[in-house]
Structures are given as structure tokens and as C-alpha cells.
GROMACS .gro file of C-alpha atoms in nm:
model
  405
    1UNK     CA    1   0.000   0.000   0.000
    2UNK     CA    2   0.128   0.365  -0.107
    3UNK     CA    3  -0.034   0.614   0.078
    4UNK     CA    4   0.128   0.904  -0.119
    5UNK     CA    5  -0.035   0.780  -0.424
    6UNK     CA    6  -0.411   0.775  -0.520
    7UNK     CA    7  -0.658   0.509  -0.406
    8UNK     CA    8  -0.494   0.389  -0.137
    9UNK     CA    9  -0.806   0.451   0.096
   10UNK     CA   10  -0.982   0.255  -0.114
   11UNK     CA   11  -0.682  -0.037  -0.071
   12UNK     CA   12  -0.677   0.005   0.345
   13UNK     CA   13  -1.054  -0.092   0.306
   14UNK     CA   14  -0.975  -0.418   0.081
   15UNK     CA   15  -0.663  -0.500   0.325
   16UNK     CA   16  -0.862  -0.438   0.655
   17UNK     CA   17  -1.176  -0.631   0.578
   18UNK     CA   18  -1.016  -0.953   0.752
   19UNK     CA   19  -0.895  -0.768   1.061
   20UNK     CA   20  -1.202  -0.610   1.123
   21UNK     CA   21  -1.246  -0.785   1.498
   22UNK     CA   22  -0.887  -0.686   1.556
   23UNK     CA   23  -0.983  -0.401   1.853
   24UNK     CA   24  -1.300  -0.493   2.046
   25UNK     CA   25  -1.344  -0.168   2.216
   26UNK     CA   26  -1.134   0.160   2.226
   27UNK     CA   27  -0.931   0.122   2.531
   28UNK     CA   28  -0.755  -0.169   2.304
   29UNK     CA   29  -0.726   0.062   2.025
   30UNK     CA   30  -0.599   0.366   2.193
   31UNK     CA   31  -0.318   0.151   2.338
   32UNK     CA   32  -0.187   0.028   1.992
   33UNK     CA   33  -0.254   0.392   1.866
   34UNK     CA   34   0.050   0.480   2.174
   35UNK     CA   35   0.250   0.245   2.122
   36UNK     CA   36   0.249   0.316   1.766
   37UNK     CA   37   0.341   0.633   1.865
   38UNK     CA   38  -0.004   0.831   1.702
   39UNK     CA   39  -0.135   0.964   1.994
   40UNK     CA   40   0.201   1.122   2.085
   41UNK     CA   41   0.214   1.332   1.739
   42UNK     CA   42   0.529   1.086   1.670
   43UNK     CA   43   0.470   0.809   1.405
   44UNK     CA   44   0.688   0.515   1.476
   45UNK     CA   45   0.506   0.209   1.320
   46UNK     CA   46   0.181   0.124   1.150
   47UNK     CA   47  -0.059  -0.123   1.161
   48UNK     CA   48   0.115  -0.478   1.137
   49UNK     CA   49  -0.130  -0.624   0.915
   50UNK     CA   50  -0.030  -0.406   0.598
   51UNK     CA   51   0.197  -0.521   0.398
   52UNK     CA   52   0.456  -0.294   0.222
   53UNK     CA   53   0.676  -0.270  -0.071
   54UNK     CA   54   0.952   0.006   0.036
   55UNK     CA   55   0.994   0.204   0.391
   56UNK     CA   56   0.747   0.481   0.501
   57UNK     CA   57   0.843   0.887   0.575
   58UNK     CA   58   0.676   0.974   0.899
   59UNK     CA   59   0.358   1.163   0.735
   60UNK     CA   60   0.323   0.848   0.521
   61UNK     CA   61   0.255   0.653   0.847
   62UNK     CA   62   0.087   0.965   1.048
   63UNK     CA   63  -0.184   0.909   0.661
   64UNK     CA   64  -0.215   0.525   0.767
   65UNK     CA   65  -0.249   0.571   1.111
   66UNK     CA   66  -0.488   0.846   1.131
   67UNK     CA   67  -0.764   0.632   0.903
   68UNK     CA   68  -0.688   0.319   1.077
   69UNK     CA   69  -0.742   0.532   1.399
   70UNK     CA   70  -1.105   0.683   1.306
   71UNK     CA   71  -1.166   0.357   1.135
   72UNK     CA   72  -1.111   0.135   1.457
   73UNK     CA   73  -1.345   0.404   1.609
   74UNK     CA   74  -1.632   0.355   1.349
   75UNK     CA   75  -1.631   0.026   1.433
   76UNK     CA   76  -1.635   0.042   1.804
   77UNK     CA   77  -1.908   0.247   1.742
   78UNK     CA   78  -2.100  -0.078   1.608
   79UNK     CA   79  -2.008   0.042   1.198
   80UNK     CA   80  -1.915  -0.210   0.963
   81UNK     CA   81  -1.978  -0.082   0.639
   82UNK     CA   82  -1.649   0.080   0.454
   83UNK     CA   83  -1.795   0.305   0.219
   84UNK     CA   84  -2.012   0.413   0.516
   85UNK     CA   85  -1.760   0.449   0.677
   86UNK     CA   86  -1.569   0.728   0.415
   87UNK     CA   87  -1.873   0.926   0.382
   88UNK     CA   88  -1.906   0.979   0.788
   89UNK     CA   89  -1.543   1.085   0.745
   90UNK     CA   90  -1.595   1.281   0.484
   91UNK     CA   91  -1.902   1.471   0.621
   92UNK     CA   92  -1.727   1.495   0.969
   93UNK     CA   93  -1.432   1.689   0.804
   94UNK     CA   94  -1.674   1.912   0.625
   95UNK     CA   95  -1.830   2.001   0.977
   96UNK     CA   96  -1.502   2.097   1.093
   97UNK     CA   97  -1.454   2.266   0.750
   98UNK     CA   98  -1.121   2.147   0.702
   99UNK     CA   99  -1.208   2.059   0.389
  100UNK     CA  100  -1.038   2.324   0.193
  101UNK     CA  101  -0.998   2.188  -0.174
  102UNK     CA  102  -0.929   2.461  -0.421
  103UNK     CA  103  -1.096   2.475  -0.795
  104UNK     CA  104  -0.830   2.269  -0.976
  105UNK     CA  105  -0.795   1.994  -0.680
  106UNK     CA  106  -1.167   1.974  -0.741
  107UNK     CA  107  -1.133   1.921  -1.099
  108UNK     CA  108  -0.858   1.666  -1.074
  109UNK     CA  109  -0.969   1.479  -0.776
  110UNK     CA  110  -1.288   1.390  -0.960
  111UNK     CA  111  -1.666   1.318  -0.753
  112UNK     CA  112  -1.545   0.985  -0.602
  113UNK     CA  113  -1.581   1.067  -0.217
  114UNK     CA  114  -1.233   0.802  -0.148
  115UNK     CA  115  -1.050   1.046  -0.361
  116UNK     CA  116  -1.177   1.393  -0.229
  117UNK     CA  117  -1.098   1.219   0.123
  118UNK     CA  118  -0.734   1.110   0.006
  119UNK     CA  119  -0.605   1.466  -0.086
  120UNK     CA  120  -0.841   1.635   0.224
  121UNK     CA  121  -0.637   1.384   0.469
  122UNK     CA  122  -0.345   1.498   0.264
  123UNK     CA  123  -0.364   1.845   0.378
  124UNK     CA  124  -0.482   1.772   0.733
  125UNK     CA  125  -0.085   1.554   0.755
  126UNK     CA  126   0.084   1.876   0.717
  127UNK     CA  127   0.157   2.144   0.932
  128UNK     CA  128   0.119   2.427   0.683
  129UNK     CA  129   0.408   2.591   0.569
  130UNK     CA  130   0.695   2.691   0.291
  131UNK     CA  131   0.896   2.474   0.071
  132UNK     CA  132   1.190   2.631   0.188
  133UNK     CA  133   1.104   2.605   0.587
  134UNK     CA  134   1.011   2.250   0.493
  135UNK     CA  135   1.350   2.129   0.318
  136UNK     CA  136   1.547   2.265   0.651
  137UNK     CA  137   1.269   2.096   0.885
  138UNK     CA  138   1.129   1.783   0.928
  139UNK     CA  139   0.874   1.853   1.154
  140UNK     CA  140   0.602   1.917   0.894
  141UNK     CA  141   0.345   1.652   1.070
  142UNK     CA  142   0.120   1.757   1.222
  143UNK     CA  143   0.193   1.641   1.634
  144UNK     CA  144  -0.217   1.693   1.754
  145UNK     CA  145  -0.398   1.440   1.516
  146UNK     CA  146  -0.532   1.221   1.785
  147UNK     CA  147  -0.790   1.481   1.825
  148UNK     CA  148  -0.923   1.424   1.528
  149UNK     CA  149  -1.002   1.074   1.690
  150UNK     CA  150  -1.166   1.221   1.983
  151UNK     CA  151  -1.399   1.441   1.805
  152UNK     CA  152  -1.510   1.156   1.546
  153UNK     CA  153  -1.581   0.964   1.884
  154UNK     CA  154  -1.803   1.277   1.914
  155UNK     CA  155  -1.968   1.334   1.566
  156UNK     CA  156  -2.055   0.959   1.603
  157UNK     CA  157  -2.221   0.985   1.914
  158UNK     CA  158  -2.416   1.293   1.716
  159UNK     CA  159  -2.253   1.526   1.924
  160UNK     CA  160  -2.354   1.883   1.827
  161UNK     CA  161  -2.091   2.196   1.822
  162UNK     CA  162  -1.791   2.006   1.688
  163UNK     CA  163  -1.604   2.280   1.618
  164UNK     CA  164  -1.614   2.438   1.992
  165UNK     CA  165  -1.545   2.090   2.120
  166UNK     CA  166  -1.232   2.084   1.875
  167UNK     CA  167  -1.148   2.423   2.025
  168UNK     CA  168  -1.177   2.341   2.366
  169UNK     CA  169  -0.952   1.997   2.346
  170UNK     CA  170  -0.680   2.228   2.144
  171UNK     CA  171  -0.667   2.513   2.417
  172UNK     CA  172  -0.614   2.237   2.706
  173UNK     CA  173  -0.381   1.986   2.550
  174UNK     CA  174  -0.132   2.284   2.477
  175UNK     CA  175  -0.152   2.465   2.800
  176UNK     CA  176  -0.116   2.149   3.017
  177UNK     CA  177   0.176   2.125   2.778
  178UNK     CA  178   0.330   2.476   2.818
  179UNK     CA  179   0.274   2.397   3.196
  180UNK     CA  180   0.424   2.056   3.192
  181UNK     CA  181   0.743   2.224   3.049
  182UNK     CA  182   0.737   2.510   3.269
  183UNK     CA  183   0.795   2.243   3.568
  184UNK     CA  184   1.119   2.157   3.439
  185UNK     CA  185   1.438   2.351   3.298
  186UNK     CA  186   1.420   2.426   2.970
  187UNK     CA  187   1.674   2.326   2.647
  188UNK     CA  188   1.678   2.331   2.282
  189UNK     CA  189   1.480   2.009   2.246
  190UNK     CA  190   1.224   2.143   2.456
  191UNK     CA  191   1.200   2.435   2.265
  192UNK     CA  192   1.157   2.241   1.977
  193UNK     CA  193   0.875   2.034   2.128
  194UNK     CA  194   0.682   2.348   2.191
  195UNK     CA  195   0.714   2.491   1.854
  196UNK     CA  196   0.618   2.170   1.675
  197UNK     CA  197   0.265   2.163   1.894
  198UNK     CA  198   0.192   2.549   1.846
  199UNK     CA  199   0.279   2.518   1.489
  200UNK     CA  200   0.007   2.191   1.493
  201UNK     CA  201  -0.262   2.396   1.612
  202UNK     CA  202  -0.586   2.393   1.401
  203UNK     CA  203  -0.904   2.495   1.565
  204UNK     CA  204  -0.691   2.811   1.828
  205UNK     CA  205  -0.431   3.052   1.762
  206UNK     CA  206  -0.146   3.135   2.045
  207UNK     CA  207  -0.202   3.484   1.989
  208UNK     CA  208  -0.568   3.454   2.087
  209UNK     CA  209  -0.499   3.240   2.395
  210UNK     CA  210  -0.316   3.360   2.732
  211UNK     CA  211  -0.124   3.065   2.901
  212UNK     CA  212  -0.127   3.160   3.273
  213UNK     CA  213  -0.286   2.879   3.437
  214UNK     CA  214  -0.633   3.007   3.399
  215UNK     CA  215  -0.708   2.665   3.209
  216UNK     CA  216  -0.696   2.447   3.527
  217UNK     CA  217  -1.098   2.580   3.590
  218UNK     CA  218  -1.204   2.407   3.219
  219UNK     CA  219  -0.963   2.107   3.303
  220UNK     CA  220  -1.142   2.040   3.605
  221UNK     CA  221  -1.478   2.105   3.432
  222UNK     CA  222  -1.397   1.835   3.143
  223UNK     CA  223  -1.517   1.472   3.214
  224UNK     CA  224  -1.497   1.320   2.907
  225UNK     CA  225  -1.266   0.965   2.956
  226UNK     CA  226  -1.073   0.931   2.662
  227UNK     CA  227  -0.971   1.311   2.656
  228UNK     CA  228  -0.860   1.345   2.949
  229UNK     CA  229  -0.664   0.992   2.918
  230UNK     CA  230  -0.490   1.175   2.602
  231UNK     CA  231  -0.381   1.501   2.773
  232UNK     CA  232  -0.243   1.318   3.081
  233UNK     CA  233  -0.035   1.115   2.815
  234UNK     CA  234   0.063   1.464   2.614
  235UNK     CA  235   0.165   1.591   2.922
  236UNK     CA  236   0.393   1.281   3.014
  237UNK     CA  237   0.493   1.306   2.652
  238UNK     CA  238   0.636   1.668   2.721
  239UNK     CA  239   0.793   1.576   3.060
  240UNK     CA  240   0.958   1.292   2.918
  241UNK     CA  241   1.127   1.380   2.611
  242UNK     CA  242   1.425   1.426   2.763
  243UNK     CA  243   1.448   1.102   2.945
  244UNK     CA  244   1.403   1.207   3.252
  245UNK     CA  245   1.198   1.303   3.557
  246UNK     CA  246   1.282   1.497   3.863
  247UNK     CA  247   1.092   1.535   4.189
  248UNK     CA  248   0.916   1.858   4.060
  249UNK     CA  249   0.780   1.672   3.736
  250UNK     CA  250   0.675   1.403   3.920
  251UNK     CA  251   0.465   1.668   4.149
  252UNK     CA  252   0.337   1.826   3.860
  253UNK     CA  253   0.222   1.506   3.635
  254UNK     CA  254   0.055   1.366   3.944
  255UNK     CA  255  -0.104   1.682   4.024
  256UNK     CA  256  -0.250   1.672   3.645
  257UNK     CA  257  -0.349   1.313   3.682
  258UNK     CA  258  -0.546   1.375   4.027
  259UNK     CA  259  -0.720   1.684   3.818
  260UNK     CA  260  -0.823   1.490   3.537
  261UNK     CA  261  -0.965   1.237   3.771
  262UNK     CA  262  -0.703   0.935   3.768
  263UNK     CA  263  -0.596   0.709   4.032
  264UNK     CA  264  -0.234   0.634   4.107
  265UNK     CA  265  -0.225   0.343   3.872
  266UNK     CA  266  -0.362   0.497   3.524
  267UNK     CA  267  -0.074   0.825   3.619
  268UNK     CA  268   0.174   0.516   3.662
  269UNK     CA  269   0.091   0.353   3.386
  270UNK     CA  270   0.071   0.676   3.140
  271UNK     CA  271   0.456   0.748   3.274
  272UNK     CA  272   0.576   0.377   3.175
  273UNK     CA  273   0.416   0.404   2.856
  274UNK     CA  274   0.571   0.703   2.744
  275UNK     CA  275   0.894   0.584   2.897
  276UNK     CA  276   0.903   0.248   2.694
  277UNK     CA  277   0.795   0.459   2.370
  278UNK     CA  278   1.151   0.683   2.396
  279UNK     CA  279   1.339   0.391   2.475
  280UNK     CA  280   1.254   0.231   2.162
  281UNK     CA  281   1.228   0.492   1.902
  282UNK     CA  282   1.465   0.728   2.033
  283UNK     CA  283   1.642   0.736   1.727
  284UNK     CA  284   1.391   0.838   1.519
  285UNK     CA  285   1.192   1.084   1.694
  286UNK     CA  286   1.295   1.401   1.466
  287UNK     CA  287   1.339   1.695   1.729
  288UNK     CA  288   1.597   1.480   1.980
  289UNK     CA  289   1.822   1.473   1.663
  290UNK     CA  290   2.068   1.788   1.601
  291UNK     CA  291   2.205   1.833   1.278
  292UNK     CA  292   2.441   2.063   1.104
  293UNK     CA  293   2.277   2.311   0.876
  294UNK     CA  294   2.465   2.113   0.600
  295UNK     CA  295   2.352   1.727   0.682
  296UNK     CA  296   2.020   1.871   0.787
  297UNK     CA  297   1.972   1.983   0.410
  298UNK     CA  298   2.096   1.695   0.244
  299UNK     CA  299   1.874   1.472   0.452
  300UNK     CA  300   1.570   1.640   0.448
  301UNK     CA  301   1.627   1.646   0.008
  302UNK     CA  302   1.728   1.279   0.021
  303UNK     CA  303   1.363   1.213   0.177
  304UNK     CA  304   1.204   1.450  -0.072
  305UNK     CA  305   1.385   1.252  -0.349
  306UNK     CA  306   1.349   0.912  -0.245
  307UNK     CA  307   0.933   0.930  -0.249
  308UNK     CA  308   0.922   1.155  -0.553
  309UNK     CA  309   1.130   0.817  -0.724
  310UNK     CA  310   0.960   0.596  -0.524
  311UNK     CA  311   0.609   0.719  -0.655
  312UNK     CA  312   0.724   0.823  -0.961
  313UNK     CA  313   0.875   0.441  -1.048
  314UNK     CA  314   0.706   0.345  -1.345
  315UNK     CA  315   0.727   0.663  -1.555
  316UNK     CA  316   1.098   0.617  -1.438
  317UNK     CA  317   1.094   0.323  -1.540
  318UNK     CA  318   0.950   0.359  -1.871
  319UNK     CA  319   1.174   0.643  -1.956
  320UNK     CA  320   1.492   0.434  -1.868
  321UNK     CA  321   1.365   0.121  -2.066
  322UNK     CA  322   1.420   0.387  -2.362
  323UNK     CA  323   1.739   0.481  -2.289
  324UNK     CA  324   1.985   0.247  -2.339
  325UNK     CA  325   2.290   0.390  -2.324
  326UNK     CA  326   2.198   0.585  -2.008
  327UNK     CA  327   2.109   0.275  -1.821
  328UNK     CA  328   2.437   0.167  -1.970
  329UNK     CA  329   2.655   0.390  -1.842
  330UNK     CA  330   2.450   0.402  -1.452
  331UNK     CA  331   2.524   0.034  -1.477
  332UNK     CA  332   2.884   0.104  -1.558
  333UNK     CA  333   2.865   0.340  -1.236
  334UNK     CA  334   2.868   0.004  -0.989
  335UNK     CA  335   3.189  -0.100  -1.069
  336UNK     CA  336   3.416   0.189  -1.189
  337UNK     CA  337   3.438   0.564  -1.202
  338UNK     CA  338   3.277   0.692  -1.499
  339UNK     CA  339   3.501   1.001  -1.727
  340UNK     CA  340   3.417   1.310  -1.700
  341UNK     CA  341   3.234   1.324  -2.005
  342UNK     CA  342   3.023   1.004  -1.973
  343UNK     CA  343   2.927   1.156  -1.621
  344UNK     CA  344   2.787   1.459  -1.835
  345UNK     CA  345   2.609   1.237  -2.051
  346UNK     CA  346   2.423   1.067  -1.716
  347UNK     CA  347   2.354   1.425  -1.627
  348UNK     CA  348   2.211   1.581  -1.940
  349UNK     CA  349   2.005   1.247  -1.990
  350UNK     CA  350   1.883   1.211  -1.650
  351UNK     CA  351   1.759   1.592  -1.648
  352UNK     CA  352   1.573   1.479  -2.017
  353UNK     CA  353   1.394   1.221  -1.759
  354UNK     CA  354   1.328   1.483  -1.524
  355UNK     CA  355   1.129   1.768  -1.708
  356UNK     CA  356   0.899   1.464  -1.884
  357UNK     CA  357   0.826   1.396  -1.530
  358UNK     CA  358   0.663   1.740  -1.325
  359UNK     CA  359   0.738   1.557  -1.003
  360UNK     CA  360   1.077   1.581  -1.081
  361UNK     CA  361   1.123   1.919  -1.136
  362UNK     CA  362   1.319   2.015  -0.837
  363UNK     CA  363   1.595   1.855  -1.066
  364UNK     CA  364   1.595   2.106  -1.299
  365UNK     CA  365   1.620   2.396  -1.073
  366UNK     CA  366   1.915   2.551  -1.018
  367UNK     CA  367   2.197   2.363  -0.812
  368UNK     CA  368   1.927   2.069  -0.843
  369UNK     CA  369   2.206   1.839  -1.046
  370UNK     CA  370   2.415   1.782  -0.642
  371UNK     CA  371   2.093   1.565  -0.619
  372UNK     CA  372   2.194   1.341  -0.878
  373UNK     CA  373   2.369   1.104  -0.647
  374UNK     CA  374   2.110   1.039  -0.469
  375UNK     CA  375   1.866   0.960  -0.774
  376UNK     CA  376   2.179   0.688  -0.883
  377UNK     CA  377   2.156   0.541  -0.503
  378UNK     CA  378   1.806   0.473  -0.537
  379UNK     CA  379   1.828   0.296  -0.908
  380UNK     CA  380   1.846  -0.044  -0.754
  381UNK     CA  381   1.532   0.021  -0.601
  382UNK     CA  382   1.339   0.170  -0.901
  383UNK     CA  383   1.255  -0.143  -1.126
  384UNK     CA  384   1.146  -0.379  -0.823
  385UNK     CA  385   0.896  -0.085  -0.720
  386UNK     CA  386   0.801  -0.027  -1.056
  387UNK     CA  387   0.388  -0.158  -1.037
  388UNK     CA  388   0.094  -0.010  -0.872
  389UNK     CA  389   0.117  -0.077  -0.457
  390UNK     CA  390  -0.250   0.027  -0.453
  391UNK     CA  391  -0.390  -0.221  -0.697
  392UNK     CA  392  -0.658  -0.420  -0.508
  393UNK     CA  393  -0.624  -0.784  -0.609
  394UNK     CA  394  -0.928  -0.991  -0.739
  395UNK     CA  395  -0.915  -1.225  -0.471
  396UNK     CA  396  -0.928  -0.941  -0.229
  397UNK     CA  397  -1.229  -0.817  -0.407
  398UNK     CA  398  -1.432  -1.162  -0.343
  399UNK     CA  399  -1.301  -1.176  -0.011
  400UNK     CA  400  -1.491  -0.848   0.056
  401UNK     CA  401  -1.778  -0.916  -0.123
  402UNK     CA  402  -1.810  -1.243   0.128
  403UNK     CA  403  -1.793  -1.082   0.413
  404UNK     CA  404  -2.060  -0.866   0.292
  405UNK     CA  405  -2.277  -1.152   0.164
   0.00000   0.00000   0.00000
């Protein structure tokens, strides 16, 4: 499954239809969603019943998680119809009007409601922002998805208001966040953290909002379960980060719990999750990593590069299959140095490849040819890739139309 290229809500639905008992309530699904590292804003892993064909970027599995999230919670919900299922998400997006698809998305995207969903989920991913500010940063995800979750719990349950509910979750997740952060000395990483969940923010603005501890009166007021399980865990998320807690942390996460009505055990419980989360994906967790201004760039094009070839693999691989002597010469590449002037060949052939491809046009931009190496890196991977990852087989088809029957 690709979930950067169209129809692959349409494939999660073929894939999922034998998995559908897999979470009989939500307090099942909300701890695979943490361990998975959704509810923390920090994708990890997805589902382990999808099956891949090449390694996901972190929105790619923030895209999987998020519909497997509000699908899991259609079905607690007693829903078992997919295509029920993507008009109720559809609809509920509308409520919230995030659905903000311009004349020519309309045009291209077509009437199918799978395919107005795909590039409407597409846009809810992203923290919005510049190409520029996104090639030097990789946190682009957006870090406050699982409230999405929470208020399709609410639409379902025909809650009314959505958008002040939406409001209301936003304005206490990031001040018990601000708060947790203010109980501990601050660094760089922390400042990082705080950055990446105002920049998140969908339904608030910090300029709007005053942060002085005036929120503890609406925290106390809140009752709902399930949010107030997710803020306790945002705010052990924030404590945490930098793998460690103090005395005055301690005070101030139990002090949270006892507010949002917890025992001892559920606060506990909530620390050793988070704590087992950092120890395993530590290295991947974007803002612990520091980077020279140099590395940072070339990393953050190499990802950029590597799913525009990825997606792109069978025009690539079309183009090469008519170019002989290019694929010639990249296969000469593996075992010697090329000359100077075959190298130029690669280069004036490859950028041929490039503007037939639209994709691919950060090639042609100026200084885009230092990306070249990286385009050669990834030719081993091209032709294996090189077939649709979101073609839903026949025998997938009868298998759903069974379990309909």
C-alpha cells in the first residue's frame, strides 16, 4: 500500500476487511494507537497487518495511522460498512470545515468521495508551511492528530458543536503542555517540542490564547474519559522527552493526573508508557536529533527525493527502458568511475527524464544536479517498485464481497 499515491483509501478498506475484529473496544485501540506512537504526534510504526513494498516517511505513516485510527473508532461504534464508513469521514471533516480543496484539486480529484478524502487527509498531515522552511525541517506533521479521533468519537455519538469541542480539546492539551514544560528547565529540544505543537494547532491561535494557568478551571470542568486519558499522556509526553523526571515533574504530572480524575495506577501507567515509547524509538523521533545546517539539508532532500522516485517508479521506469545507453553507463557506475564526459552524458540524460516527469522538477532547478547522487543510489530500487502498490487484487475483491454476503 502507497499512501502518497491515489486510491490507497480505497486499498486500506480491501486489506482491513479480515482484521475487522482486531480491537474490540477503544481502550484496546488507543493503546496500539500509543504504542504506535499516534497519539504522541510521533509516528513510529503502522498497523502490522499491511503489507509494504519500500519504507514509510513519517507523514506516510501519520496518513495510515490516522484512518486506521477513526476507522477502529467507526467500528467500536457498532459500523461495519467501509464506504459508510468514508462518507461519515468525509461529512465529519466538512463540519469541521477542514475541507479546503481549491478549484483545480476539485477538478482533478474527480466526484469519487475516497479520492476527495485522500487529498483532504493529505492536507490535514501537514503542518502548513513553505517549501523552503520544509527542506530545513522535518517537523512538517502535524503532532495533535489524535484529536481528530476524539472528536469523530463525538460526531458519532451525534454530538452537536464540533467545532467548539475541537477548540476546547486544542486550548487544554497545549496549556497542560506549556505547563508541563514550565515544571522543568528548559533546552533546545524542549523548545523544539513546543514549537512543533503550536505550529500543529488547528481549531486556536497562540495569539488569541493567554497561558497563565487560567485553564486548570475548564480542566477540572472536562469529564470526558478518553480526553482526558490523552492530555495526561501529552503531558507525560512533554515531561519525558528528555528522558528524565525529577521530583518537581513528578509533582506536577501527578497533580494533572489527580485533576483529570485518575488514580495512582492509570498516572503510573501513562509514565511507563511514554517511557518504553523513547526507549525504543529514540532514534527516530525528529526533534531529539541535532544536525548541522549542512547534513540537515541533504537529509531532508534525500527524503524528498526518495518518495518523488519511489512514486514516480514506473514513468521512471518507462523512460529508462528507452534509454539504453543511459542505463548503460549508470550500470557502468557500480563497478568503476565513470570520465568526466560520460558523467555529463548521465547528467544531461537524467535531467531529459526529469522535465517529462513534473514531479521531478526540483531537478531542474538551479543547483538541483548535487541531487543526482542520490537519484543513482536509489536505481536499484526503481525497477522492483516499478507496479501499482494500490492495486486491489481480485481475490481481495471476493473476499470483501463475502464478508458482505
Amino acid at each position: 500500500m502507497n499512501p502518497s499515491s491515489s486510491g490507497w483509501i480505497e486499498k486500506y478498506g480491501s486489506v482491513v476487511q479480515k482484521h475487522q475484529d482486531t480491537f474490540p473496544n477503544f481502550e484496546t485501540l488507543y493503546g496500539t494507537l500509543k504504542k504506535s506512537g499516534f497519539v504522541y504526534g510521533l509516528n513510529s510504526s503502522i498497523p502490522d497487518f499491511i503489507e509494504l513494498e519500500h519504507s514509510l516517511s513519517e507523514d506516510e505513516k501519520a496518513k495510515i495511522n490516522l484512518l486506521h485510527a477513526l476507522f477502529f473508532t467507526y467500528r467500536t461504534k457498532g459500523g461495519d460498512d467501509y464506504s459508510e464508513f468514508i462518507e461519515q469521514v468525509f461529512k465529519f471533516y466538512e463540519i469541521l470545515k477542514i475541507n479546503r480543496a481549491g478549484f483545480f484539486d476539485k477538478w482533478f480529484t474527480g466526484n469519487k468521495t475516497s479520492a476527495k478524502l485522500e487529498k483532504l487527509m493529505t492536507s490535514r498531515i501537514y503542518i502548513e508551511d513553505n517549501i523552503i522552511s520544509k527542506t530545513f525541517n522535518s517537523l512538517i506533521t502535524n503532532s495533535l492528530l489524535f484529536i481528530d479521533v476524539l472528536l469523530f468519537k463525538h460526531f458519532l455519538n451525534d454530538h452537536k458543536n464540533l467545532k467548539e469541542k475541537a477548540a476546547e480539546i486544542e486550548y487544554l492539551a497545549i496549556n497542560i503542555t506549556y505547563h508541563a514544560l514550565s515544571s522543568k528547565a528548559l533546552d533546545r529540544k524542549d523548545n523544539k517540542l513546543s514549537q512543533l505543537l503550536a505550529s500543529s494547532l488547528t481549531y486556536i491561535t497562540c495569539a488569541e490564547n493567554k497561558f497563565d494557568g487560567s485553564y486548570r478551571e475548564r480542566l477540572l470542568r472536562n469529564k470526558v474519559n478518553w480526553e482526558n486519558r490523552y492530555l495526561l499522556d501529552m503531558a507525560c509526553l512533554t515531561v519525558w522527552e528528555d528522558h528524565s523526571l525529577d521530583y518537581t515533574e513528578s509533582e506536577f504530572i501527578f497533580g494533572i493526573g489527580k485533576d483529570l480524575g485518575f488514580e495512582d495506577a492509570i498516572i503510573s501507567k501513562s509514565i511507563t508508557d511514554v517511557t518504553e515509547f523513547f526507549n525504543l524509538n529514540v532514534h527516530i523521533i525528529p526533534y531529539l536529533k541535532e544536525k548541522n545546517l549542512a547534513k540537515q539539508f541533504y537529509d531532508s532532500m534525500g527524503k524528498i527525493v526518495k518518495k518523488l522516485i519511489l512514486r514516480n517508479s514506473k514513468r521512471l521506469h518507462k523512460e529508462l527502458s528507452q534509454s539504453a545507453e543511459l542505463v548503460g553507463l549508470l550500470s557502468k557506475s557500480t563497478v568503476r568511475d565513470l570520465s568526466d564526459e560520460e558523467k555529463k552524458k548521465v547528467q544531461n540524460q537524467l535531467l531529459d527524464i526529469f522535465k517529462s516527469i513534473p514531479s521531478l522538477a526540483i531537478f531542474i532547478l538551479p543547483g538541483g544536479a548535487i541531487l543526482l547522487p542520490i537519484f543513482i543510489k536509489l536505481i536499484p530500487k526503481l525497477l522492483p517498485s516499478a507496479f501499482d502498490e494500490n492495486r486491489i487484487d481480485t481475490y481481495e475483491i471476493l473476499d470483501k464481497k463475502k464478508s458482505k454476503s
